[in-house]
Amino acid sequence: MIMGSIGSNLQEVKQRIATACATAGRSANSVTLLAVSKTFEAAAVRAAHDAGQREFGENYVQEALAKIEALAGLRPRPVWHLIGPLQANKTRAVAEAFDWVHSVDRLKIAQRLSAQRPAALPPLNICLQINVSGEASKSGLVPAEPAELADVARAVAALPRLRLRGLMSIPEPATHFEAQRALHRVLAQALAALNAQGLQLDTLSMGMSADLEAAVAEGATIVRVGTAIFGRR
Ligand SMILES: *Cc1c(COP(=O)(O)O)cnc(C)c1O
């Protein structure tokens, strides 16, 4: 990875977001760019931070904790988002080190995160992961069972040390724009349904390097971009 290209890659991705926002009639600052730094060294995160990037997404807890510690001196402080699977035995470390967790798919995990979130830190921001493609192999709550989703959302929203912000999806790859949009629309509709039932959720975490335009068209508020910023993994 050539560090010098990270800054220009970031500019290109921000331009893609701005163009997609303009097309959708949205303001460019309604979408937050999450730079997904999994498998890349702390030096790559530092280069992105030098270029003005503040929000970083990590998939693997052990790898992330090492990077968070290595970069503890960075100012302004990076905002760390966990976007990968979270097992119950890792919740304490995550509750102590991260600002957001996008991949909560069970109440039990949320309960542990709330109980373990240190009192000195603000509430942990949470998204519920939704399986929009319906593949049995994928993790996530199923929007086809809206009652169950609403029950979980209400229970998570009531936990004292968490702040339920919204929903996250990792759809199966689709090559055509309209197919990408259709998958992102499932998540947007699930969020609208929850808000119609009285929840106050403001976050749709969807869209990656290959489909961020379709995600912005369907209302994404956070796009998670790795390859287009840091290069191939
Ligand atoms: C790796 C990853 C991304 C980034 O994917 P790219 O295609 O590299 O942009 C986004 N979200 C999740 C959950 C990921 O695991």
PDB file of N, CA, C and O and ligand atoms in Angstrom, residues 34-38 40 57-60 82-85 102-103 129 168-170 205 207-211 223-229 231-233, ligand 1:
ATOM      1  N   LEU A  34     -17.295   6.246   6.792  1.00  0.00           N
ATOM      2  CA  LEU A  34     -16.576   5.389   7.727  1.00  0.00           C
ATOM      3  C   LEU A  34     -15.467   4.693   6.942  1.00  0.00           C
ATOM      4  O   LEU A  34     -15.755   3.957   5.983  1.00  0.00           O
ATOM      5  N   ALA A  35     -14.209   4.941   7.303  1.00  0.00           N
ATOM      6  CA  ALA A  35     -13.077   4.310   6.609  1.00  0.00           C
ATOM      7  C   ALA A  35     -12.810   2.954   7.248  1.00  0.00           C
ATOM      8  O   ALA A  35     -12.487   2.871   8.435  1.00  0.00           O
ATOM      9  N   VAL A  36     -12.973   1.894   6.473  1.00  0.00           N
ATOM     10  CA  VAL A  36     -12.845   0.531   7.006  1.00  0.00           C
ATOM     11  C   VAL A  36     -11.395   0.078   6.869  1.00  0.00           C
ATOM     12  O   VAL A  36     -10.909  -0.199   5.774  1.00  0.00           O
ATOM     13  N   SER A  37     -10.706   0.024   8.004  1.00  0.00           N
ATOM     14  CA  SER A  37      -9.256  -0.178   8.016  1.00  0.00           C
ATOM     15  C   SER A  37      -8.851  -1.605   8.379  1.00  0.00           C
ATOM     16  O   SER A  37      -7.672  -1.869   8.625  1.00  0.00           O
ATOM     17  N   LYS A  38      -9.795  -2.532   8.368  1.00  0.00           N
ATOM     18  CA  LYS A  38      -9.460  -3.925   8.712  1.00  0.00           C
ATOM     19  C   LYS A  38      -8.341  -4.441   7.823  1.00  0.00           C
ATOM     20  O   LYS A  38      -8.305  -4.131   6.624  1.00  0.00           O
ATOM     21  N   PHE A  40      -5.416  -3.513   7.561  1.00  0.00           N
ATOM     22  CA  PHE A  40      -4.361  -2.525   7.296  1.00  0.00           C
ATOM     23  C   PHE A  40      -3.700  -2.087   8.599  1.00  0.00           C
ATOM     24  O   PHE A  40      -4.323  -2.074   9.656  1.00  0.00           O
ATOM     25  N   GLY A  57     -13.699   2.090  10.812  1.00  0.00           N
ATOM     26  CA  GLY A  57     -14.419   0.841  11.053  1.00  0.00           C
ATOM     27  C   GLY A  57     -13.468  -0.334  11.075  1.00  0.00           C
ATOM     28  O   GLY A  57     -12.582  -0.447  10.227  1.00  0.00           O
ATOM     29  N   GLU A  58     -13.647  -1.210  12.046  1.00  0.00           N
ATOM     30  CA  GLU A  58     -12.815  -2.404  12.185  1.00  0.00           C
ATOM     31  C   GLU A  58     -13.713  -3.627  12.327  1.00  0.00           C
ATOM     32  O   GLU A  58     -14.804  -3.543  12.897  1.00  0.00           O
ATOM     33  N   ASN A  59     -13.220  -4.780  11.820  1.00  0.00           N
ATOM     34  CA  ASN A  59     -14.017  -6.011  11.843  1.00  0.00           C
ATOM     35  C   ASN A  59     -13.624  -6.993  12.927  1.00  0.00           C
ATOM     36  O   ASN A  59     -14.461  -7.749  13.397  1.00  0.00           O
ATOM     37  N   TYR A  60     -12.320  -7.045  13.218  1.00  0.00           N
ATOM     38  CA  TYR A  60     -11.817  -8.104  14.080  1.00  0.00           C
ATOM     39  C   TYR A  60     -11.374  -7.481  15.397  1.00  0.00           C
ATOM     40  O   TYR A  60     -10.514  -6.590  15.417  1.00  0.00           O
ATOM     41  N   LEU A  82     -17.064  -0.749  15.562  1.00  0.00           N
ATOM     42  CA  LEU A  82     -16.939  -2.184  15.294  1.00  0.00           C
ATOM     43  C   LEU A  82     -18.034  -2.569  14.301  1.00  0.00           C
ATOM     44  O   LEU A  82     -19.224  -2.343  14.550  1.00  0.00           O
ATOM     45  N   ILE A  83     -17.622  -3.166  13.165  1.00  0.00           N
ATOM     46  CA  ILE A  83     -18.600  -3.539  12.137  1.00  0.00           C
ATOM     47  C   ILE A  83     -18.602  -5.040  11.871  1.00  0.00           C
ATOM     48  O   ILE A  83     -19.364  -5.513  11.042  1.00  0.00           O
ATOM     49  N   GLY A  84     -17.738  -5.791  12.565  1.00  0.00           N
ATOM     50  CA  GLY A  84     -17.653  -7.240  12.360  1.00  0.00           C
ATOM     51  C   GLY A  84     -18.362  -8.005  13.456  1.00  0.00           C
ATOM     52  O   GLY A  84     -18.812  -7.416  14.442  1.00  0.00           O
ATOM     53  N   PRO A  85     -18.454  -9.320  13.304  1.00  0.00           N
ATOM     54  CA  PRO A  85     -19.175 -10.156  14.270  1.00  0.00           C
ATOM     55  C   PRO A  85     -18.610 -10.010  15.683  1.00  0.00           C
ATOM     56  O   PRO A  85     -17.400  -9.872  15.854  1.00  0.00           O
ATOM     57  N   HIS A 102     -21.885  -1.711  15.156  1.00  0.00           N
ATOM     58  CA  HIS A 102     -22.919  -1.803  14.110  1.00  0.00           C
ATOM     59  C   HIS A 102     -23.507  -3.204  13.984  1.00  0.00           C
ATOM     60  O   HIS A 102     -24.453  -3.391  13.227  1.00  0.00           O
ATOM     61  N   SER A 103     -22.888  -4.175  14.633  1.00  0.00           N
ATOM     62  CA  SER A 103     -23.155  -5.582  14.308  1.00  0.00           C
ATOM     63  C   SER A 103     -23.877  -6.319  15.427  1.00  0.00           C
ATOM     64  O   SER A 103     -23.654  -7.501  15.627  1.00  0.00           O
ATOM     65  N   GLN A 129     -27.867  -5.264  13.316  1.00  0.00           N
ATOM     66  CA  GLN A 129     -27.533  -5.801  11.993  1.00  0.00           C
ATOM     67  C   GLN A 129     -28.715  -6.591  11.444  1.00  0.00           C
ATOM     68  O   GLN A 129     -29.263  -7.472  12.106  1.00  0.00           O
ATOM     69  N   MET A 168     -28.046  -1.682  10.343  1.00  0.00           N
ATOM     70  CA  MET A 168     -26.889  -1.911   9.476  1.00  0.00           C
ATOM     71  C   MET A 168     -27.128  -3.175   8.657  1.00  0.00           C
ATOM     72  O   MET A 168     -27.769  -4.109   9.124  1.00  0.00           O
ATOM     73  N   SER A 169     -26.616  -3.174   7.408  1.00  0.00           N
ATOM     74  CA  SER A 169     -26.732  -4.382   6.581  1.00  0.00           C
ATOM     75  C   SER A 169     -25.455  -4.612   5.791  1.00  0.00           C
ATOM     76  O   SER A 169     -24.708  -3.682   5.497  1.00  0.00           O
ATOM     77  N   ILE A 170     -25.225  -5.882   5.474  1.00  0.00           N
ATOM     78  CA  ILE A 170     -24.144  -6.285   4.564  1.00  0.00           C
ATOM     79  C   ILE A 170     -24.801  -7.148   3.488  1.00  0.00           C
ATOM     80  O   ILE A 170     -24.817  -8.375   3.592  1.00  0.00           O
ATOM     81  N   SER A 205     -26.722   2.384   8.285  1.00  0.00           N
ATOM     82  CA  SER A 205     -25.337   2.044   7.961  1.00  0.00           C
ATOM     83  C   SER A 205     -25.351   1.035   6.831  1.00  0.00           C
ATOM     84  O   SER A 205     -25.582  -0.158   7.042  1.00  0.00           O
ATOM     85  N   GLY A 207     -23.910   0.383   2.414  1.00  0.00           N
ATOM     86  CA  GLY A 207     -23.126   0.847   1.278  1.00  0.00           C
ATOM     87  C   GLY A 207     -21.645   0.689   1.545  1.00  0.00           C
ATOM     88  O   GLY A 207     -21.155   1.045   2.624  1.00  0.00           O
ATOM     89  N   MET A 208     -20.943   0.092   0.573  1.00  0.00           N
ATOM     90  CA  MET A 208     -19.511  -0.149   0.666  1.00  0.00           C
ATOM     91  C   MET A 208     -18.866   0.383  -0.619  1.00  0.00           C
ATOM     92  O   MET A 208     -19.489   1.133  -1.370  1.00  0.00           O
ATOM     93  N   SER A 209     -17.600   0.012  -0.870  1.00  0.00           N
ATOM     94  CA  SER A 209     -16.893   0.568  -2.032  1.00  0.00           C
ATOM     95  C   SER A 209     -17.695   0.399  -3.325  1.00  0.00           C
ATOM     96  O   SER A 209     -17.737   1.304  -4.160  1.00  0.00           O
ATOM     97  N   ALA A 210     -18.316  -0.776  -3.498  1.00  0.00           N
ATOM     98  CA  ALA A 210     -18.928  -1.094  -4.792  1.00  0.00           C
ATOM     99  C   ALA A 210     -20.350  -0.561  -4.957  1.00  0.00           C
ATOM    100  O   ALA A 210     -20.858  -0.528  -6.080  1.00  0.00           O
ATOM    101  N   ASP A 211     -20.992  -0.177  -3.854  1.00  0.00           N
ATOM    102  CA  ASP A 211     -22.422   0.156  -3.979  1.00  0.00           C
ATOM    103  C   ASP A 211     -22.823   1.376  -3.157  1.00  0.00           C
ATOM    104  O   ASP A 211     -23.993   1.539  -2.802  1.00  0.00           O
ATOM    105  N   VAL A 223     -21.769   5.370   5.205  1.00  0.00           N
ATOM    106  CA  VAL A 223     -21.271   4.383   4.244  1.00  0.00           C
ATOM    107  C   VAL A 223     -19.931   3.874   4.748  1.00  0.00           C
ATOM    108  O   VAL A 223     -19.129   4.629   5.298  1.00  0.00           O
ATOM    109  N   ARG A 224     -19.705   2.570   4.588  1.00  0.00           N
ATOM    110  CA  ARG A 224     -18.511   1.919   5.140  1.00  0.00           C
ATOM    111  C   ARG A 224     -17.593   1.514   3.991  1.00  0.00           C
ATOM    112  O   ARG A 224     -17.891   0.571   3.265  1.00  0.00           O
ATOM    113  N   VAL A 225     -16.482   2.232   3.829  1.00  0.00           N
ATOM    114  CA  VAL A 225     -15.662   2.063   2.633  1.00  0.00           C
ATOM    115  C   VAL A 225     -14.244   1.648   3.007  1.00  0.00           C
ATOM    116  O   VAL A 225     -13.555   2.369   3.739  1.00  0.00           O
ATOM    117  N   GLY A 226     -13.826   0.480   2.512  1.00  0.00           N
ATOM    118  CA  GLY A 226     -12.475  -0.013   2.764  1.00  0.00           C
ATOM    119  C   GLY A 226     -11.598   0.055   1.524  1.00  0.00           C
ATOM    120  O   GLY A 226     -10.705   0.889   1.411  1.00  0.00           O
ATOM    121  N   THR A 227     -11.881  -0.836   0.567  1.00  0.00           N
ATOM    122  CA  THR A 227     -11.022  -1.010  -0.603  1.00  0.00           C
ATOM    123  C   THR A 227     -10.752   0.294  -1.346  1.00  0.00           C
ATOM    124  O   THR A 227      -9.615   0.553  -1.755  1.00  0.00           O
ATOM    125  N   ALA A 228     -11.759   1.112  -1.539  1.00  0.00           N
ATOM    126  CA  ALA A 228     -11.592   2.336  -2.331  1.00  0.00           C
ATOM    127  C   ALA A 228     -10.710   3.367  -1.626  1.00  0.00           C
ATOM    128  O   ALA A 228     -10.240   4.313  -2.253  1.00  0.00           O
ATOM    129  N   ILE A 229     -10.463   3.183  -0.323  1.00  0.00           N
ATOM    130  CA  ILE A 229      -9.581   4.098   0.409  1.00  0.00           C
ATOM    131  C   ILE A 229      -8.193   3.487   0.604  1.00  0.00           C
ATOM    132  O   ILE A 229      -7.178   4.109   0.314  1.00  0.00           O
ATOM    133  N   GLY A 231      -7.095   0.305  -0.493  1.00  0.00           N
ATOM    134  CA  GLY A 231      -6.622  -0.649  -1.496  1.00  0.00           C
ATOM    135  C   GLY A 231      -7.129  -2.055  -1.211  1.00  0.00           C
ATOM    136  O   GLY A 231      -7.910  -2.280  -0.290  1.00  0.00           O
ATOM    137  N   ARG A 232      -6.696  -2.982  -2.036  1.00  0.00           N
ATOM    138  CA  ARG A 232      -7.151  -4.371  -1.921  1.00  0.00           C
ATOM    139  C   ARG A 232      -6.616  -5.028  -0.662  1.00  0.00           C
ATOM    140  O   ARG A 232      -5.471  -4.787  -0.286  1.00  0.00           O
ATOM    141  N   ARG A 233      -7.432  -5.891  -0.081  1.00  0.00           N
ATOM    142  CA  ARG A 233      -6.985  -6.651   1.089  1.00  0.00           C
ATOM    143  C   ARG A 233      -6.441  -7.994   0.646  1.00  0.00           C
ATOM    144  O   ARG A 233      -6.912  -8.578  -0.278  1.00  0.00           O
TER     145      ARG A 233
HETATM  146  C1  LIG B   1     -14.902  -4.984   4.788  1.00  0.00           C
HETATM  147  C2  LIG B   1     -16.206  -4.368   5.103  1.00  0.00           C
HETATM  148  C3  LIG B   1     -16.602  -3.162   4.509  1.00  0.00           C
HETATM  149  C4  LIG B   1     -15.797  -2.445   3.449  1.00  0.00           C
HETATM  150  O1  LIG B   1     -15.879  -3.151   2.254  1.00  0.00           O
HETATM  151  P1  LIG B   1     -15.151  -2.605   0.920  1.00  0.00           P
HETATM  152  O2  LIG B   1     -15.803  -3.382  -0.154  1.00  0.00           O
HETATM  153  O3  LIG B   1     -13.698  -2.914   1.084  1.00  0.00           O
HETATM  154  O4  LIG B   1     -15.417  -1.156   0.821  1.00  0.00           O
HETATM  155  C5  LIG B   1     -17.812  -2.605   4.905  1.00  0.00           C
HETATM  156  N1  LIG B   1     -18.587  -3.196   5.834  1.00  0.00           N
HETATM  157  C6  LIG B   1     -18.245  -4.357   6.415  1.00  0.00           C
HETATM  158  C7  LIG B   1     -19.144  -4.967   7.425  1.00  0.00           C
HETATM  159  C8  LIG B   1     -17.048  -4.981   6.060  1.00  0.00           C
HETATM  160  O5  LIG B   1     -16.729  -6.143   6.641  1.00  0.00           O
END
